[in-house]
Amino acid sequence: MAKLTFNTKIYSDGADLEDMKAINKNDFVTGFTTNPSLLKKAGVTDYLTFAKEAVATFPDEAISFEVFSNDYDTMLKEAKMLHNLGPHVYVKIPIRTTSGEPTTDLIHDLTADGVQVNVTAIATVDQVKESVDAIVPGTPSIVSIFVGRVADAGIDPIPFVEQSVALTKDRSDVELLWASTREVYSITQAEQYGVDIITVPPTIIDKLVAKAGQTGDDITMNTVKGFAADIEATGLKILG
């Protein structure tokens, strides 16, 4: 199989160190993102220990860790603690607290202090505008739009993607990230619309590697052969 190359950066989304190590063997994976739900799924019981191990394992890769609190002062302390773990760490700040308050003041103050942020949970164009405006020029930062979750709500996410690209394209210090990826084709779309980064779960990266380059005929033959193998395995019959 030909070596896979992409114009859009591909980050892996997860919180299992062994999975992260396996995925990192793919040359096209150049960073990682994590979040509290992924930490829960991976069974992480000590967040800082996990974060330190991840940074030590991937010292040259961009990696994002999220703050846990909801009040400004505590989020600020957590963000600085995470920032100090390594030079390639981005601190994930949700665009809203759980009470619905904007976090733009925090984003401004952190980036003013040189803390690289990854503004997360963004699902509207207005939230993209807020994020870009809050990021102090000169501090590398990421704006993460939750494309898959928007699509899950039955909304066409492409206008959202296009407008987000337009809002970030003139900021060389801000990268736009396509988050909550649901399928391999999203990688193609992210490249098509000029998104800087897409974060992809390991299961979809595995699909990408396994199925890249398949034609429609290949897909048909793999499908019918798979059905045939399952028929044989189950012993099911139509005729006596």
PDB file of C-alpha atoms in Angstrom:
ATOM      1  CA  MET A   1       0.000   0.000   0.000  1.00  0.00           C
ATOM      2  CA  ALA A   2       1.223   3.476  -0.858  1.00  0.00           C
ATOM      3  CA  LYS A   3       2.280   5.750   1.968  1.00  0.00           C
ATOM      4  CA  LEU A   4      -0.650   7.870   3.122  1.00  0.00           C
ATOM      5  CA  THR A   5      -0.096  11.632   3.063  1.00  0.00           C
ATOM      6  CA  PHE A   6      -2.485  14.452   3.852  1.00  0.00           C
ATOM      7  CA  ASN A   7      -2.512  18.238   3.665  1.00  0.00           C
ATOM      8  CA  THR A   8      -4.636  18.412   6.800  1.00  0.00           C
ATOM      9  CA  LYS A   9      -2.870  17.361   9.999  1.00  0.00           C
ATOM     10  CA  ILE A  10      -4.287  14.201  11.545  1.00  0.00           C
ATOM     11  CA  TYR A  11      -4.394  13.894  15.321  1.00  0.00           C
ATOM     12  CA  SER A  12      -5.586  10.804  17.162  1.00  0.00           C
ATOM     13  CA  ASP A  13      -8.399  11.211  19.672  1.00  0.00           C
ATOM     14  CA  GLY A  14      -8.146   8.996  22.751  1.00  0.00           C
ATOM     15  CA  ALA A  15      -6.772   8.455  26.244  1.00  0.00           C
ATOM     16  CA  ASP A  16      -5.398   4.926  26.211  1.00  0.00           C
ATOM     17  CA  LEU A  17      -1.592   5.063  26.136  1.00  0.00           C
ATOM     18  CA  GLU A  18      -1.211   1.678  24.466  1.00  0.00           C
ATOM     19  CA  ASP A  19      -3.662   2.672  21.734  1.00  0.00           C
ATOM     20  CA  MET A  20      -1.829   5.970  21.348  1.00  0.00           C
ATOM     21  CA  LYS A  21       1.492   4.166  20.914  1.00  0.00           C
ATOM     22  CA  ALA A  22       0.019   1.831  18.296  1.00  0.00           C
ATOM     23  CA  ILE A  23      -1.611   4.665  16.351  1.00  0.00           C
ATOM     24  CA  ASN A  24       1.572   6.752  16.473  1.00  0.00           C
ATOM     25  CA  LYS A  25       3.296   4.138  14.304  1.00  0.00           C
ATOM     26  CA  ASN A  26       1.394   5.705  11.402  1.00  0.00           C
ATOM     27  CA  ASP A  27       3.601   8.487  10.052  1.00  0.00           C
ATOM     28  CA  PHE A  28       0.603  10.636   9.181  1.00  0.00           C
ATOM     29  CA  VAL A  29      -0.499  10.908  12.828  1.00  0.00           C
ATOM     30  CA  THR A  30       1.258  13.987  14.223  1.00  0.00           C
ATOM     31  CA  GLY A  31      -0.577  14.775  17.451  1.00  0.00           C
ATOM     32  CA  PHE A  32      -3.168  13.768  20.035  1.00  0.00           C
ATOM     33  CA  THR A  33      -6.286  15.109  21.676  1.00  0.00           C
ATOM     34  CA  THR A  34      -7.964  13.900  24.851  1.00  0.00           C
ATOM     35  CA  ASN A  35     -11.117  14.825  26.766  1.00  0.00           C
ATOM     36  CA  PRO A  36     -12.854  13.829  30.020  1.00  0.00           C
ATOM     37  CA  SER A  37     -15.200  11.358  28.295  1.00  0.00           C
ATOM     38  CA  LEU A  38     -12.239   9.599  26.674  1.00  0.00           C
ATOM     39  CA  LEU A  39     -10.450   9.497  30.027  1.00  0.00           C
ATOM     40  CA  LYS A  40     -13.497   7.801  31.544  1.00  0.00           C
ATOM     41  CA  LYS A  41     -13.714   5.318  28.665  1.00  0.00           C
ATOM     42  CA  ALA A  42     -10.004   4.456  29.009  1.00  0.00           C
ATOM     43  CA  GLY A  43     -10.329   3.936  32.757  1.00  0.00           C
ATOM     44  CA  VAL A  44      -7.860   6.687  33.683  1.00  0.00           C
ATOM     45  CA  THR A  45      -7.869   7.157  37.471  1.00  0.00           C
ATOM     46  CA  ASP A  46      -5.012   9.653  37.887  1.00  0.00           C
ATOM     47  CA  TYR A  47      -5.248  12.460  35.342  1.00  0.00           C
ATOM     48  CA  LEU A  48      -1.916  14.173  35.963  1.00  0.00           C
ATOM     49  CA  THR A  49      -0.011  10.894  35.984  1.00  0.00           C
ATOM     50  CA  PHE A  50      -1.597   9.970  32.657  1.00  0.00           C
ATOM     51  CA  ALA A  51      -0.838  13.410  31.218  1.00  0.00           C
ATOM     52  CA  LYS A  52       2.795  13.303  32.319  1.00  0.00           C
ATOM     53  CA  GLU A  53       3.239   9.800  30.884  1.00  0.00           C
ATOM     54  CA  ALA A  54       1.659  10.874  27.604  1.00  0.00           C
ATOM     55  CA  VAL A  55       3.965  13.888  27.284  1.00  0.00           C
ATOM     56  CA  ALA A  56       6.996  11.738  28.148  1.00  0.00           C
ATOM     57  CA  THR A  57       5.957   9.115  25.582  1.00  0.00           C
ATOM     58  CA  PHE A  58       5.310  11.653  22.815  1.00  0.00           C
ATOM     59  CA  PRO A  59       7.626  14.567  23.671  1.00  0.00           C
ATOM     60  CA  ASP A  60       7.609  16.027  20.174  1.00  0.00           C
ATOM     61  CA  GLU A  61       3.893  15.675  19.403  1.00  0.00           C
ATOM     62  CA  ALA A  62       1.168  18.257  19.948  1.00  0.00           C
ATOM     63  CA  ILE A  63      -1.169  17.003  22.668  1.00  0.00           C
ATOM     64  CA  SER A  64      -4.271  18.579  24.201  1.00  0.00           C
ATOM     65  CA  PHE A  65      -5.440  18.180  27.816  1.00  0.00           C
ATOM     66  CA  GLU A  66      -8.654  19.690  29.163  1.00  0.00           C
ATOM     67  CA  VAL A  67      -9.283  21.659  32.337  1.00  0.00           C
ATOM     68  CA  PHE A  68     -11.917  20.214  34.682  1.00  0.00           C
ATOM     69  CA  SER A  69     -13.291  23.165  36.657  1.00  0.00           C
ATOM     70  CA  ASN A  70     -15.883  25.818  35.823  1.00  0.00           C
ATOM     71  CA  ASP A  71     -14.820  28.921  37.727  1.00  0.00           C
ATOM     72  CA  TYR A  72     -12.244  31.331  36.309  1.00  0.00           C
ATOM     73  CA  ASP A  73      -9.676  31.133  39.108  1.00  0.00           C
ATOM     74  CA  THR A  74      -9.535  27.341  39.280  1.00  0.00           C
ATOM     75  CA  MET A  75      -9.557  26.925  35.508  1.00  0.00           C
ATOM     76  CA  LEU A  76      -6.664  29.375  35.306  1.00  0.00           C
ATOM     77  CA  LYS A  77      -4.623  27.371  37.836  1.00  0.00           C
ATOM     78  CA  GLU A  78      -5.415  24.066  36.126  1.00  0.00           C
ATOM     79  CA  ALA A  79      -4.562  25.489  32.719  1.00  0.00           C
ATOM     80  CA  LYS A  80      -1.163  26.726  33.845  1.00  0.00           C
ATOM     81  CA  MET A  81      -0.401  23.394  35.516  1.00  0.00           C
ATOM     82  CA  LEU A  82      -1.237  21.518  32.305  1.00  0.00           C
ATOM     83  CA  HIS A  83       0.682  24.053  30.190  1.00  0.00           C
ATOM     84  CA  ASN A  84       3.810  23.430  32.254  1.00  0.00           C
ATOM     85  CA  LEU A  85       3.818  19.717  31.383  1.00  0.00           C
ATOM     86  CA  GLY A  86       5.560  20.325  28.075  1.00  0.00           C
ATOM     87  CA  PRO A  87       6.195  22.772  25.218  1.00  0.00           C
ATOM     88  CA  HIS A  88       3.782  21.063  22.840  1.00  0.00           C
ATOM     89  CA  VAL A  89       0.843  20.910  25.243  1.00  0.00           C
ATOM     90  CA  TYR A  90      -2.360  22.730  24.313  1.00  0.00           C
ATOM     91  CA  VAL A  91      -4.823  23.389  27.118  1.00  0.00           C
ATOM     92  CA  LYS A  92      -8.432  22.659  26.201  1.00  0.00           C
ATOM     93  CA  ILE A  93     -10.857  25.336  27.366  1.00  0.00           C
ATOM     94  CA  PRO A  94     -14.564  24.745  26.649  1.00  0.00           C
ATOM     95  CA  ILE A  95     -16.152  27.813  25.062  1.00  0.00           C
ATOM     96  CA  ARG A  96     -18.854  27.662  27.755  1.00  0.00           C
ATOM     97  CA  THR A  97     -18.892  26.570  31.393  1.00  0.00           C
ATOM     98  CA  THR A  98     -21.542  24.119  32.549  1.00  0.00           C
ATOM     99  CA  SER A  99     -23.663  27.111  33.631  1.00  0.00           C
ATOM    100  CA  GLY A 100     -23.463  28.592  30.129  1.00  0.00           C
ATOM    101  CA  GLU A 101     -20.988  31.360  30.909  1.00  0.00           C
ATOM    102  CA  PRO A 102     -18.500  32.271  28.142  1.00  0.00           C
ATOM    103  CA  THR A 103     -14.838  31.561  28.826  1.00  0.00           C
ATOM    104  CA  THR A 104     -13.476  34.277  26.559  1.00  0.00           C
ATOM    105  CA  ASP A 105     -11.877  36.248  29.399  1.00  0.00           C
ATOM    106  CA  LEU A 106      -9.955  33.148  30.439  1.00  0.00           C
ATOM    107  CA  ILE A 107      -8.919  32.421  26.857  1.00  0.00           C
ATOM    108  CA  HIS A 108      -7.694  35.995  26.470  1.00  0.00           C
ATOM    109  CA  ASP A 109      -5.736  35.986  29.721  1.00  0.00           C
ATOM    110  CA  LEU A 110      -4.135  32.587  29.106  1.00  0.00           C
ATOM    111  CA  THR A 111      -3.007  33.407  25.580  1.00  0.00           C
ATOM    112  CA  ALA A 112      -1.775  36.802  26.751  1.00  0.00           C
ATOM    113  CA  ASP A 113       0.448  34.842  29.126  1.00  0.00           C
ATOM    114  CA  GLY A 114       1.712  32.555  26.345  1.00  0.00           C
ATOM    115  CA  VAL A 115      -0.430  29.522  27.204  1.00  0.00           C
ATOM    116  CA  GLN A 116      -1.371  27.588  24.068  1.00  0.00           C
ATOM    117  CA  VAL A 117      -5.089  26.862  24.186  1.00  0.00           C
ATOM    118  CA  ASN A 118      -7.430  24.551  22.330  1.00  0.00           C
ATOM    119  CA  VAL A 119     -10.871  26.150  22.525  1.00  0.00           C
ATOM    120  CA  THR A 120     -13.270  23.223  22.524  1.00  0.00           C
ATOM    121  CA  ALA A 121     -16.969  22.245  22.357  1.00  0.00           C
ATOM    122  CA  ILE A 122     -17.621  24.851  19.640  1.00  0.00           C
ATOM    123  CA  ALA A 123     -20.822  24.267  17.679  1.00  0.00           C
ATOM    124  CA  THR A 124     -21.773  27.686  16.227  1.00  0.00           C
ATOM    125  CA  VAL A 125     -20.174  30.278  14.011  1.00  0.00           C
ATOM    126  CA  ASP A 126     -20.654  32.910  16.722  1.00  0.00           C
ATOM    127  CA  GLN A 127     -18.614  30.756  19.108  1.00  0.00           C
ATOM    128  CA  VAL A 128     -15.828  30.573  16.524  1.00  0.00           C
ATOM    129  CA  LYS A 129     -15.859  34.382  16.297  1.00  0.00           C
ATOM    130  CA  GLU A 130     -15.725  34.690  20.086  1.00  0.00           C
ATOM    131  CA  SER A 131     -12.782  32.307  20.262  1.00  0.00           C
ATOM    132  CA  VAL A 132     -10.736  33.971  17.533  1.00  0.00           C
ATOM    133  CA  ASP A 133     -11.348  37.407  19.003  1.00  0.00           C
ATOM    134  CA  ALA A 134     -10.322  36.227  22.488  1.00  0.00           C
ATOM    135  CA  ILE A 135      -7.035  34.623  21.415  1.00  0.00           C
ATOM    136  CA  VAL A 136      -4.240  37.157  21.809  1.00  0.00           C
ATOM    137  CA  PRO A 137      -2.167  37.283  18.598  1.00  0.00           C
ATOM    138  CA  GLY A 138       1.187  35.544  18.788  1.00  0.00           C
ATOM    139  CA  THR A 139       0.278  32.540  20.936  1.00  0.00           C
ATOM    140  CA  PRO A 140      -0.287  29.369  18.867  1.00  0.00           C
ATOM    141  CA  SER A 141      -3.805  28.149  19.537  1.00  0.00           C
ATOM    142  CA  ILE A 142      -6.461  25.769  18.213  1.00  0.00           C
ATOM    143  CA  VAL A 143     -10.174  26.338  17.635  1.00  0.00           C
ATOM    144  CA  SER A 144     -12.056  23.032  17.691  1.00  0.00           C
ATOM    145  CA  ILE A 145     -15.401  22.825  15.891  1.00  0.00           C
ATOM    146  CA  PHE A 146     -17.521  19.789  16.742  1.00  0.00           C
ATOM    147  CA  VAL A 147     -18.587  18.921  13.220  1.00  0.00           C
ATOM    148  CA  GLY A 148     -19.738  15.373  13.963  1.00  0.00           C
ATOM    149  CA  ARG A 149     -21.960  16.458  16.850  1.00  0.00           C
ATOM    150  CA  VAL A 150     -23.536  19.156  14.687  1.00  0.00           C
ATOM    151  CA  ALA A 151     -24.277  16.530  12.036  1.00  0.00           C
ATOM    152  CA  ASP A 152     -25.654  14.190  14.724  1.00  0.00           C
ATOM    153  CA  ALA A 153     -28.320  16.844  15.394  1.00  0.00           C
ATOM    154  CA  GLY A 154     -29.515  16.555  11.800  1.00  0.00           C
ATOM    155  CA  ILE A 155     -27.834  19.799  10.714  1.00  0.00           C
ATOM    156  CA  ASP A 156     -25.727  20.063   7.569  1.00  0.00           C
ATOM    157  CA  PRO A 157     -22.324  20.936   9.082  1.00  0.00           C
ATOM    158  CA  ILE A 158     -20.605  22.065   5.888  1.00  0.00           C
ATOM    159  CA  PRO A 159     -21.732  25.729   5.987  1.00  0.00           C
ATOM    160  CA  PHE A 160     -20.461  25.798   9.584  1.00  0.00           C
ATOM    161  CA  VAL A 161     -17.121  24.390   8.424  1.00  0.00           C
ATOM    162  CA  GLU A 162     -16.820  26.859   5.537  1.00  0.00           C
ATOM    163  CA  GLN A 163     -17.592  29.881   7.707  1.00  0.00           C
ATOM    164  CA  SER A 164     -15.182  28.670  10.400  1.00  0.00           C
ATOM    165  CA  VAL A 165     -12.398  28.349   7.838  1.00  0.00           C
ATOM    166  CA  ALA A 166     -13.119  31.903   6.638  1.00  0.00           C
ATOM    167  CA  LEU A 167     -12.939  33.225  10.208  1.00  0.00           C
ATOM    168  CA  THR A 168      -9.590  31.610  11.002  1.00  0.00           C
ATOM    169  CA  LYS A 169      -7.706  31.674   7.705  1.00  0.00           C
ATOM    170  CA  ASP A 170      -6.116  35.091   8.276  1.00  0.00           C
ATOM    171  CA  ARG A 171      -4.782  34.156  11.728  1.00  0.00           C
ATOM    172  CA  SER A 172      -1.480  32.328  11.230  1.00  0.00           C
ATOM    173  CA  ASP A 173      -1.366  31.643  14.975  1.00  0.00           C
ATOM    174  CA  VAL A 174      -4.780  29.936  15.024  1.00  0.00           C
ATOM    175  CA  GLU A 175      -5.437  26.471  13.618  1.00  0.00           C
ATOM    176  CA  LEU A 176      -8.952  25.199  12.942  1.00  0.00           C
ATOM    177  CA  LEU A 177      -9.626  21.647  14.109  1.00  0.00           C
ATOM    178  CA  TRP A 178     -12.452  19.374  12.882  1.00  0.00           C
ATOM    179  CA  ALA A 179     -13.581  17.444  15.972  1.00  0.00           C
ATOM    180  CA  SER A 180     -16.002  14.578  16.722  1.00  0.00           C
ATOM    181  CA  THR A 181     -15.099  12.734  13.533  1.00  0.00           C
ATOM    182  CA  ARG A 182     -17.535   9.950  12.657  1.00  0.00           C
ATOM    183  CA  GLU A 183     -16.211   8.494   9.393  1.00  0.00           C
ATOM    184  CA  VAL A 184     -13.149   8.249   7.169  1.00  0.00           C
ATOM    185  CA  TYR A 185     -14.711  10.522   4.546  1.00  0.00           C
ATOM    186  CA  SER A 186     -14.567  13.395   7.031  1.00  0.00           C
ATOM    187  CA  ILE A 187     -10.797  13.463   6.491  1.00  0.00           C
ATOM    188  CA  THR A 188     -11.376  14.033   2.758  1.00  0.00           C
ATOM    189  CA  GLN A 189     -13.877  16.776   3.559  1.00  0.00           C
ATOM    190  CA  ALA A 190     -11.547  18.465   6.037  1.00  0.00           C
ATOM    191  CA  GLU A 191      -8.874  18.637   3.334  1.00  0.00           C
ATOM    192  CA  GLN A 192     -11.362  19.809   0.721  1.00  0.00           C
ATOM    193  CA  TYR A 193     -12.522  22.760   2.827  1.00  0.00           C
ATOM    194  CA  GLY A 194      -9.080  23.774   4.085  1.00  0.00           C
ATOM    195  CA  VAL A 195      -9.338  22.723   7.725  1.00  0.00           C
ATOM    196  CA  ASP A 196      -5.917  22.696   9.404  1.00  0.00           C
ATOM    197  CA  ILE A 197      -6.349  19.658  11.684  1.00  0.00           C
ATOM    198  CA  ILE A 198      -8.775  16.785  12.067  1.00  0.00           C
ATOM    199  CA  THR A 199      -8.845  14.651  15.193  1.00  0.00           C
ATOM    200  CA  VAL A 200      -9.724  11.029  14.488  1.00  0.00           C
ATOM    201  CA  PRO A 201     -10.538   8.107  16.828  1.00  0.00           C
ATOM    202  CA  PRO A 202      -8.230   5.064  16.552  1.00  0.00           C
ATOM    203  CA  THR A 203     -11.030   2.902  15.129  1.00  0.00           C
ATOM    204  CA  ILE A 204     -11.449   5.280  12.190  1.00  0.00           C
ATOM    205  CA  ILE A 205      -7.694   5.545  11.669  1.00  0.00           C
ATOM    206  CA  ASP A 206      -7.630   1.735  11.489  1.00  0.00           C
ATOM    207  CA  LYS A 207     -10.373   1.859   8.848  1.00  0.00           C
ATOM    208  CA  LEU A 208      -8.447   4.488   6.924  1.00  0.00           C
ATOM    209  CA  VAL A 209      -5.327   2.328   6.817  1.00  0.00           C
ATOM    210  CA  ALA A 210      -7.222  -0.868   5.989  1.00  0.00           C
ATOM    211  CA  LYS A 211      -9.499   0.533   3.297  1.00  0.00           C
ATOM    212  CA  ALA A 212      -7.510   3.325   1.656  1.00  0.00           C
ATOM    213  CA  GLY A 213      -7.428   2.975  -2.120  1.00  0.00           C
ATOM    214  CA  GLN A 214     -10.336   0.556  -2.399  1.00  0.00           C
ATOM    215  CA  THR A 215     -12.549   0.894  -5.467  1.00  0.00           C
ATOM    216  CA  GLY A 216     -16.299   0.432  -5.554  1.00  0.00           C
ATOM    217  CA  ASP A 217     -15.777  -3.058  -6.978  1.00  0.00           C
ATOM    218  CA  ASP A 218     -13.361  -3.871  -4.144  1.00  0.00           C
ATOM    219  CA  ILE A 219     -15.960  -2.788  -1.600  1.00  0.00           C
ATOM    220  CA  THR A 220     -18.616  -4.953  -3.256  1.00  0.00           C
ATOM    221  CA  MET A 221     -16.403  -8.047  -3.318  1.00  0.00           C
ATOM    222  CA  ASN A 222     -15.213  -7.576   0.265  1.00  0.00           C
ATOM    223  CA  THR A 223     -18.842  -7.206   1.339  1.00  0.00           C
ATOM    224  CA  VAL A 224     -20.203 -10.320  -0.357  1.00  0.00           C
ATOM    225  CA  LYS A 225     -17.199 -12.380   0.768  1.00  0.00           C
ATOM    226  CA  GLY A 226     -17.782 -11.183   4.308  1.00  0.00           C
ATOM    227  CA  PHE A 227     -21.435 -12.192   4.110  1.00  0.00           C
ATOM    228  CA  ALA A 228     -20.429 -15.612   2.755  1.00  0.00           C
ATOM    229  CA  ALA A 229     -17.947 -16.162   5.577  1.00  0.00           C
ATOM    230  CA  ASP A 230     -20.617 -15.287   8.139  1.00  0.00           C
ATOM    231  CA  ILE A 231     -23.136 -17.634   6.509  1.00  0.00           C
ATOM    232  CA  GLU A 232     -20.616 -20.459   6.760  1.00  0.00           C
ATOM    233  CA  ALA A 233     -19.689 -19.585  10.344  1.00  0.00           C
ATOM    234  CA  THR A 234     -23.305 -19.562  11.529  1.00  0.00           C
ATOM    235  CA  GLY A 235     -24.410 -22.657   9.624  1.00  0.00           C
ATOM    236  CA  LEU A 236     -27.623 -20.892   8.619  1.00  0.00           C
ATOM    237  CA  LYS A 237     -29.511 -22.320   5.626  1.00  0.00           C
ATOM    238  CA  ILE A 238     -32.482 -21.462   3.419  1.00  0.00           C
ATOM    239  CA  LEU A 239     -32.892 -24.841   1.713  1.00  0.00           C
ATOM    240  CA  GLY A 240     -32.833 -27.965   3.911  1.00  0.00           C
TER     241      GLY A 240
END
